[in-house]
Every structure is written in C-alpha cells, then in structure tokens.
Short mmCIF file of C-alpha atoms in Angstrom, two decimals:
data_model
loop_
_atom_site.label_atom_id
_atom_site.label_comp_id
_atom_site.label_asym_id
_atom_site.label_seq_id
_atom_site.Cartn_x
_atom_site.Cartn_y
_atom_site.Cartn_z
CA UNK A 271 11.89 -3.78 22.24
CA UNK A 272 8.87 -2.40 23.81
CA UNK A 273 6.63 -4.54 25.72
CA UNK A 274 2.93 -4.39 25.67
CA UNK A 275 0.51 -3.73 28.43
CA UNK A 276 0.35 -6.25 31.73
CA UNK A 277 -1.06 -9.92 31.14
CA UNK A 278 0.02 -9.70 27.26
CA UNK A 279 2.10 -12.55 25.61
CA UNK A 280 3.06 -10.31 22.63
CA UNK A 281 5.75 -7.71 22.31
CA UNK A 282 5.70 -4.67 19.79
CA UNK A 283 8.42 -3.45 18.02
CA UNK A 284 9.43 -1.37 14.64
CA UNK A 285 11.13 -1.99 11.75
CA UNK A 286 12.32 -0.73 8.61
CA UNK A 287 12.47 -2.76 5.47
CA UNK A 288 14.51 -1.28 1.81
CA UNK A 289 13.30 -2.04 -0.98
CA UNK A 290 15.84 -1.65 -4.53
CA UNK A 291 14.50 0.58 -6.67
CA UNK A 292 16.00 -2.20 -9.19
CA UNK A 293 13.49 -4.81 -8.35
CA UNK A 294 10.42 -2.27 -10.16
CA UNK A 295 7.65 -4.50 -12.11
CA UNK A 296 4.32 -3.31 -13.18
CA UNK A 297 3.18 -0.70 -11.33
CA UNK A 298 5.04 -0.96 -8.30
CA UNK A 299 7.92 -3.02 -6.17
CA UNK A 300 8.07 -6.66 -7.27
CA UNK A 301 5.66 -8.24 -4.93
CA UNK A 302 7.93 -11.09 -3.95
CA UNK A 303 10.94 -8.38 -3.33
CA UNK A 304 8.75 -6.62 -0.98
CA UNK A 305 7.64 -9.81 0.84
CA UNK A 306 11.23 -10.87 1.10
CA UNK A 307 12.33 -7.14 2.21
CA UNK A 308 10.21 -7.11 5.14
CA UNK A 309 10.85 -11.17 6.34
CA UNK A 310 14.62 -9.74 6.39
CA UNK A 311 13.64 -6.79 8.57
CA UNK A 312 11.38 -8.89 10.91
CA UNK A 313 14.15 -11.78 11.06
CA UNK A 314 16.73 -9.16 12.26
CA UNK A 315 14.79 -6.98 14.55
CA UNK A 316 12.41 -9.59 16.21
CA UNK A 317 13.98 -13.16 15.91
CA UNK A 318 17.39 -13.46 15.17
CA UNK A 319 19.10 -16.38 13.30
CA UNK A 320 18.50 -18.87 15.72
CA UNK A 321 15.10 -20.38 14.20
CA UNK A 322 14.46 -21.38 10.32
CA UNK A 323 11.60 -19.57 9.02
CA UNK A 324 8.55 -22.39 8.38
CA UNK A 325 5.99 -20.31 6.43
CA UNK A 326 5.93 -16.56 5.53
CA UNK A 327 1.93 -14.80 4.61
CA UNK A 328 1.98 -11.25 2.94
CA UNK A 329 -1.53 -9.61 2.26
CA UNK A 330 -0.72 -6.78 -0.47
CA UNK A 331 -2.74 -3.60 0.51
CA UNK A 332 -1.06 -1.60 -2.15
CA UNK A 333 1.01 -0.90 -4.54
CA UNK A 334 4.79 -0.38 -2.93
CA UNK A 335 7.31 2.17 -4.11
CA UNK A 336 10.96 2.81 -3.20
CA UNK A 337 10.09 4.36 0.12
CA UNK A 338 11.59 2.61 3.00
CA UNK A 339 8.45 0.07 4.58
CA UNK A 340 8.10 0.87 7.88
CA UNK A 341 6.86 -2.22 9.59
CA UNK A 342 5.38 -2.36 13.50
CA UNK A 343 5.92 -6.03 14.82
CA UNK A 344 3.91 -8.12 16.83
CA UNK A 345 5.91 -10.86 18.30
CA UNK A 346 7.43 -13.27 18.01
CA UNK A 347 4.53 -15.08 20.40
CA UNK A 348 7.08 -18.26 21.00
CA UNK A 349 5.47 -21.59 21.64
CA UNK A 350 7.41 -24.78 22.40
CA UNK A 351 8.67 -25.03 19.19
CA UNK A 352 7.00 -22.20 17.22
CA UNK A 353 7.27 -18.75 17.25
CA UNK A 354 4.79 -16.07 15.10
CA UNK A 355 5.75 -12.74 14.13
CA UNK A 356 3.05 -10.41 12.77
CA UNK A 357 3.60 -6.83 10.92
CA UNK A 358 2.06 -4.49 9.05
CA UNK A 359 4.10 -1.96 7.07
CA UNK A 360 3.62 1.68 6.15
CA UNK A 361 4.48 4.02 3.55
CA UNK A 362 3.33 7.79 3.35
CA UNK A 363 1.08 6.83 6.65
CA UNK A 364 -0.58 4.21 4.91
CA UNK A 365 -0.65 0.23 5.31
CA UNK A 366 0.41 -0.92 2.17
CA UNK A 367 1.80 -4.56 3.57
CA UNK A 368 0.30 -7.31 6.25
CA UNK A 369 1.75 -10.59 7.14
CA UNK A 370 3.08 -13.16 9.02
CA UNK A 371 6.01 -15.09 9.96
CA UNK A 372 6.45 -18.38 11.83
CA UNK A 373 9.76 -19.59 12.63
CA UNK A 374 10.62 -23.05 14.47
CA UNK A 375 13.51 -25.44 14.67
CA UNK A 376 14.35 -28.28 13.25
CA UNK A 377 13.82 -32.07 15.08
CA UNK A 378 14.31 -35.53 14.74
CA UNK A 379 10.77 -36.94 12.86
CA UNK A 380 9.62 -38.38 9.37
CA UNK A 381 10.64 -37.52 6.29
CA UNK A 382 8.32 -37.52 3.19
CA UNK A 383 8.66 -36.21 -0.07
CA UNK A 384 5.01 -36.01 -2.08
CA UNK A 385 6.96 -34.36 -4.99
CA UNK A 386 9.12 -35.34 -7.26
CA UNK A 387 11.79 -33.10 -9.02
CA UNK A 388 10.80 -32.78 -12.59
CA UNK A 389 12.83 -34.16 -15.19
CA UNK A 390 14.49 -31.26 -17.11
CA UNK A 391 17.94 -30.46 -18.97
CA UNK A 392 20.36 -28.75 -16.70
CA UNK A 393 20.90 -24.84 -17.28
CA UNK A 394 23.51 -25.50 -18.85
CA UNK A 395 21.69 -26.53 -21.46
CA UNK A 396 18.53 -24.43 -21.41
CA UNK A 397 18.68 -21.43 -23.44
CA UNK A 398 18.60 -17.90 -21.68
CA UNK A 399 15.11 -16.07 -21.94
CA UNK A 400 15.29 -12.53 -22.46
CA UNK A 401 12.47 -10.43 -20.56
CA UNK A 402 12.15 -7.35 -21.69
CA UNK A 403 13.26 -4.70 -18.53
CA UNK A 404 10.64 -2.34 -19.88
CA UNK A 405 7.82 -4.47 -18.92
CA UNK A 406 9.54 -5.73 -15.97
CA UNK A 407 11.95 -3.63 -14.73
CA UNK A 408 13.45 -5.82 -12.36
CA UNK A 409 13.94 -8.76 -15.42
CA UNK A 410 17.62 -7.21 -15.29
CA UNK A 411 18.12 -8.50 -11.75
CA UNK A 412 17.66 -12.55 -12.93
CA UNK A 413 18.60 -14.83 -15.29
CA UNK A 414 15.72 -17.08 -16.36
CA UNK A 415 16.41 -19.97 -19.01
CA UNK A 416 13.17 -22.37 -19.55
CA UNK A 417 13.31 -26.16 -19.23
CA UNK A 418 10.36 -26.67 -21.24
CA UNK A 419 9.01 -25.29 -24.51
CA UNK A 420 6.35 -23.34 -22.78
CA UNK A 421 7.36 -19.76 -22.88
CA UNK A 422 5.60 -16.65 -21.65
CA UNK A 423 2.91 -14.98 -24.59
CA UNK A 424 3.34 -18.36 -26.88
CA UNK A 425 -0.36 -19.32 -26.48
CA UNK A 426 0.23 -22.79 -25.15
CA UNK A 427 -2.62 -24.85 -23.82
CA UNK A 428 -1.19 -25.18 -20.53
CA UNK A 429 -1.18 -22.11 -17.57
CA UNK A 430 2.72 -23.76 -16.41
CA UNK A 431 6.20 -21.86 -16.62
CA UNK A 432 9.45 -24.29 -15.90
CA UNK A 433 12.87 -22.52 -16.15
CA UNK A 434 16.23 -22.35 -13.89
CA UNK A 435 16.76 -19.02 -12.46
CA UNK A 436 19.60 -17.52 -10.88
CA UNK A 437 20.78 -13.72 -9.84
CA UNK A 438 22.72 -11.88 -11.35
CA UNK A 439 24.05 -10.23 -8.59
CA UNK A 440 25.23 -13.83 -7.08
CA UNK A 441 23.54 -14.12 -4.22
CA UNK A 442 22.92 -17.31 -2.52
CA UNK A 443 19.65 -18.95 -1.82
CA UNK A 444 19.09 -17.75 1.65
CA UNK A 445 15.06 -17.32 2.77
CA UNK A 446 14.52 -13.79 1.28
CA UNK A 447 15.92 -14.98 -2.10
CA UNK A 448 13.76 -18.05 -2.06
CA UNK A 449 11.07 -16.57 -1.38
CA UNK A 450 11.49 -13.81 -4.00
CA UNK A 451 12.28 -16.79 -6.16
CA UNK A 452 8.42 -18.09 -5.53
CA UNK A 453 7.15 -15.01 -7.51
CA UNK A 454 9.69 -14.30 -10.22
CA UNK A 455 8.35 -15.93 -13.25
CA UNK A 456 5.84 -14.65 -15.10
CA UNK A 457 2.55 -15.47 -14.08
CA UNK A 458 1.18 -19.00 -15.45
CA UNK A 459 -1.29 -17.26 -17.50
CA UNK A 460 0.97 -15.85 -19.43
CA UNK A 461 1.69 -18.97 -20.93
CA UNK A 462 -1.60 -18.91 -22.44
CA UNK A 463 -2.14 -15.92 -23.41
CA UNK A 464 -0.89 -13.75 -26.49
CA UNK A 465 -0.97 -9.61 -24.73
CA UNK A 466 0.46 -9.21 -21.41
CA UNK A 467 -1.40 -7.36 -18.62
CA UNK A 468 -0.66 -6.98 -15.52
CA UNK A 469 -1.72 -9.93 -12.68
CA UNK A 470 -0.63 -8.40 -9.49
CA UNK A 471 -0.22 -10.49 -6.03
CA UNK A 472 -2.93 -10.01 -3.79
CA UNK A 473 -1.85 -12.86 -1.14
CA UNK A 474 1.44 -15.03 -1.19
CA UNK A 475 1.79 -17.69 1.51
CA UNK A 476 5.13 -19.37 1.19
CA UNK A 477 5.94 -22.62 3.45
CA UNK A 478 9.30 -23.84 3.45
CA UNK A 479 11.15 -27.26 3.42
CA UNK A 480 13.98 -28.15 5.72
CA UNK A 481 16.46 -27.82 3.10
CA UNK A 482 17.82 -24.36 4.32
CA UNK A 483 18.08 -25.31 7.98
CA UNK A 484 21.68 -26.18 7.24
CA UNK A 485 21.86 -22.81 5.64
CA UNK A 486 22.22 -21.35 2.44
CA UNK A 487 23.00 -23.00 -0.76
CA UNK A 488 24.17 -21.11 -4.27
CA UNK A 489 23.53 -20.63 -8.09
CA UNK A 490 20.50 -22.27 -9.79
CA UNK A 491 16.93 -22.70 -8.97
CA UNK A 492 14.86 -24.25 -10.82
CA UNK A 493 11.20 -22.46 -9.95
CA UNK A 494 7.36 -24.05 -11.35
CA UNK A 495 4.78 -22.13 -11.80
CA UNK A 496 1.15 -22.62 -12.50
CA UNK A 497 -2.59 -21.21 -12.47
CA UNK A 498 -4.64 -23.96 -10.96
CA UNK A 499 -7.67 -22.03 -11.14
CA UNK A 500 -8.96 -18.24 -12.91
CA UNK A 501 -12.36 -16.80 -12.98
CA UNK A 502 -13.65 -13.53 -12.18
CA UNK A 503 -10.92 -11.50 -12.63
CA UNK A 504 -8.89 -13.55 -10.18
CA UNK A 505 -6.74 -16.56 -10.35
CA UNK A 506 -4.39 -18.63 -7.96
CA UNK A 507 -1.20 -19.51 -9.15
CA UNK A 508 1.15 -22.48 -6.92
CA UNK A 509 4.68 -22.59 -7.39
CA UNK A 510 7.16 -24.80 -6.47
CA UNK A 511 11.43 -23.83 -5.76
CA UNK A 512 14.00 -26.42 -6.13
CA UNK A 513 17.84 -26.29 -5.67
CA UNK A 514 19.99 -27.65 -8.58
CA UNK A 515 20.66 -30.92 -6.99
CA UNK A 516 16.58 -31.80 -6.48
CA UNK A 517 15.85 -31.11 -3.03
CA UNK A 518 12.26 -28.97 -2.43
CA UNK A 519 13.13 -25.88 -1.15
CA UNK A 520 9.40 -24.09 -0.92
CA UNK A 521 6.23 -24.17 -1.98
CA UNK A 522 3.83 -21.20 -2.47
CA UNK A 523 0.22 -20.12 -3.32
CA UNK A 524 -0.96 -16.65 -4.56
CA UNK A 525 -3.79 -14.83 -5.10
CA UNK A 526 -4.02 -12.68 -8.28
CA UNK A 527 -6.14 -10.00 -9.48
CA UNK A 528 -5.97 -10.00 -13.66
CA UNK A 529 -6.38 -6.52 -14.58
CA UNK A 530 -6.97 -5.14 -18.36
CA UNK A 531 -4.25 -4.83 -20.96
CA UNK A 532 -3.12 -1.11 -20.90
CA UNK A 533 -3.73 0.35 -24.64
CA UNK A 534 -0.13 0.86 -24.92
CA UNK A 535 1.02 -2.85 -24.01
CA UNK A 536 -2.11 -4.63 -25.88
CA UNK A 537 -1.59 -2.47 -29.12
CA UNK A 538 2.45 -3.06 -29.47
CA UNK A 539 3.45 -5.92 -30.29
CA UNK A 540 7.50 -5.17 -29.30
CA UNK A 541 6.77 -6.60 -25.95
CA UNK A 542 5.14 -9.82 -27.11
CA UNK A 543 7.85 -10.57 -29.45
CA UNK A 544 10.69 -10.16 -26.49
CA UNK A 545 9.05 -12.40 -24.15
CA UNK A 546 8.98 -14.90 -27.03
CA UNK A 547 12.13 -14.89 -28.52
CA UNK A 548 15.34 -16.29 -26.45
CA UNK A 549 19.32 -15.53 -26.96
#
C-alpha cells in the first residue's frame, strides 16, 4: 500500500472489482451488483476481515459494463472504533463509481429494535415470481416469491414490493449479497404502475445491523421495498433486508432517476404480462 505525502492520515491504494456479466439489468450492471463488487474489492485490499462493515454509500456516475472497475482507495482513516474507506472506480478512464465504506467492531451497548418483522407466509408457501430475463437480465440469478398480493405492473395503490428472495447460485448472506439484496426487487413504483421503464440508482446508502457480525447466515431473505416519495423525475425508494428467522439485517435508501418508457417496452405488452403472472 502506498502511503501519501508527510503529515497525511490517509493511505492510497488500488483495486480491482469484477463484475458478472450475468448480473446485466437495464442498461448496464445491476446497480446493487456493482456496489457490492467494489465493497468486496475494498474489504480485501484495504481492511481485511477483522471489522464488520457499518454503512456502505455508492454515488452512480454511470452506467457500468463488464469491464473490470478499477477502484483507487482512500483509507481506511481508522478512528477508535471506526474506520472509512473512500474509492472511486474507473472504466475506459472514466469515473463511473464513488463511495464509501465504514467499518467498526462490535461492543457491549443497547439494543433496540424500531422495526418489526412483517407478518408474512414463509417461502415455502409464497408462490415463485417469474421476471422476465429479457427485461432484467440478471432476474436468472434470484429467486423472488412475493409475500403479499402486490406484484410488479399490477397497478396497486401502494409504491411497496414484499417477497423472499434467495440465489440461485446458493450463496450465503455475507455483506456483498446483502447489500445486492437491498436493490434486487423491482423498484416500488412498479407496483403502481402498468409499463415498465427504467428507474436507475443514482445514490444507495446501505447501513447495516449487527446481525452479520457473527458472520454469514444462508437461504432466504425476505427484502421490502418502497417509494416514500417521487416528483420530478426522481423518487427515493427505502428498503429493508431480513433473514428468515426475523432479525434486521440492513436498511437502505436510494435515489432514482425515472426515465421514459422505451417505444419498444411501452408498446409490448409481453413484458407486462411476465412480471404479472407467477409459476
């Protein structure tokens, strides 16, 4: 690691994040694979396991492709119990990614939950939801069954998704999955609206309960999301990640921007039927 000039607290450093070309959505890299690509990359070049991560920021600058992110690190600056990385990642010579990471350890102090875990059916007895993989590429990579009767492009009144999610590759619910887990439902609007159109992430700031300072856990999540607030061709979205046995895992806010219905997704109605209909 390369240390910065005389008198500075900081240290620089570089990493490189992958991202799976499998995890595609609308006109890029899923944001919250991207977000979770480079927290792996800064956890293993700049901290280490020793700390639980306590909040993770990502600014989007622009649309990311299958490139490997290149990502300069500032950090971690380590207070007594705190310590902040900061990166900014690069594709083609560009910034395309911006962030944060602050990482601390656990200690003894008061426990509060302001929360409670919603009262759903099980998986088990949810029914699967099929996304269509040619809206969402990376629908392939999850399995998504709702807990509620509000389903994406059903008009409901309500901008709120509920469903269990796992992957399908089996991986357990480590920090990077959770926080990909924060963005993989569709966004809240869709549950009002008819048409899809894209609502990429803007800004994602994740904080995380102490649930995973033991370490990681396995199968089901059961992920909330919903728009408190749209206007202007922007809206914030908060979601909420649970493990199966009701403990808070994280909790996130977003920053959209709703874009336009491309003529080809507003005038075919194929992709509004698959979000609708379940197996």
């Amino acid at each position: 690691m390369r240390t910065s000039p005389p008198g500075s607290t900081c240290v620089t450093d570089e990493a490189v994040a992958r991202i799976d070309p499998l995890w595609r959505s609308w006109a890029g890299a899923h944001g919250g694979h991207v977000a979770a690509a480079a927290l792996t990359a800064v956890r293993e070049r700049a901290v280490g396991q020793g700390r639980p991560l306590r909040a993770l920021t990502a600014h989007f600058l622009a649309p990311v492709d299958t490139r490997p992110l290149r990502l300069s690190l500032t950090g971690p600056r380590a207070g007594r119990r705190a310590s902040t990385c900061l990166f900014t990642a690069h594709q083609g010579g560009a910034a395309v990614l911006a962030g944060s990471a602050l990482f601390g350890p656990g200690h003894p102090g008061p426990s509060y939950d302001g929360r409670t875990f919603p009262q759903v059916p099980g998986p088990a007895d949810c029914v699967p939801l099929d996304l269509p993989s040619g809206l969402v590429a990376f629908a392939r990579q999850v399995e998504v069954r709702p807990a509620t009767e509000a389903l994406p492009l059903a008009g409901g009144e309500l901008a709120e998704l509920l469903a269990w999610v796992r992957f399908t590759d089996g991986r357990p619910l480590d920090e990077a999955a959770v926080v990909t887990l924060t963005d993989v439902l569709p966004p809240a609007l869709f549950a009002r609206w008819r048409t899809p159109r894209p609502v990429p992430t803007a800004e994602l700031t994740i904080h995380f309960a102490d649930t995973l300072d033991a370490g990681a856990l396995a199968d089901w999540a059961l992920v909330r999301i919903r728009t408190e607030q749209a206007g202007s061709g922007w809206a914030v979205d908060d979601s909420e990640v649970w493990s199966a046995d009701g403990r808070m895992l994280a909790l996130a806010r977003q920053a959209r921007v709703v874009q336009d219905a491309p003529a080809e997704d507003a005038s075919s109605p194929s992709a509004t039927a698959a979000l609708q209909e379940t197996s």
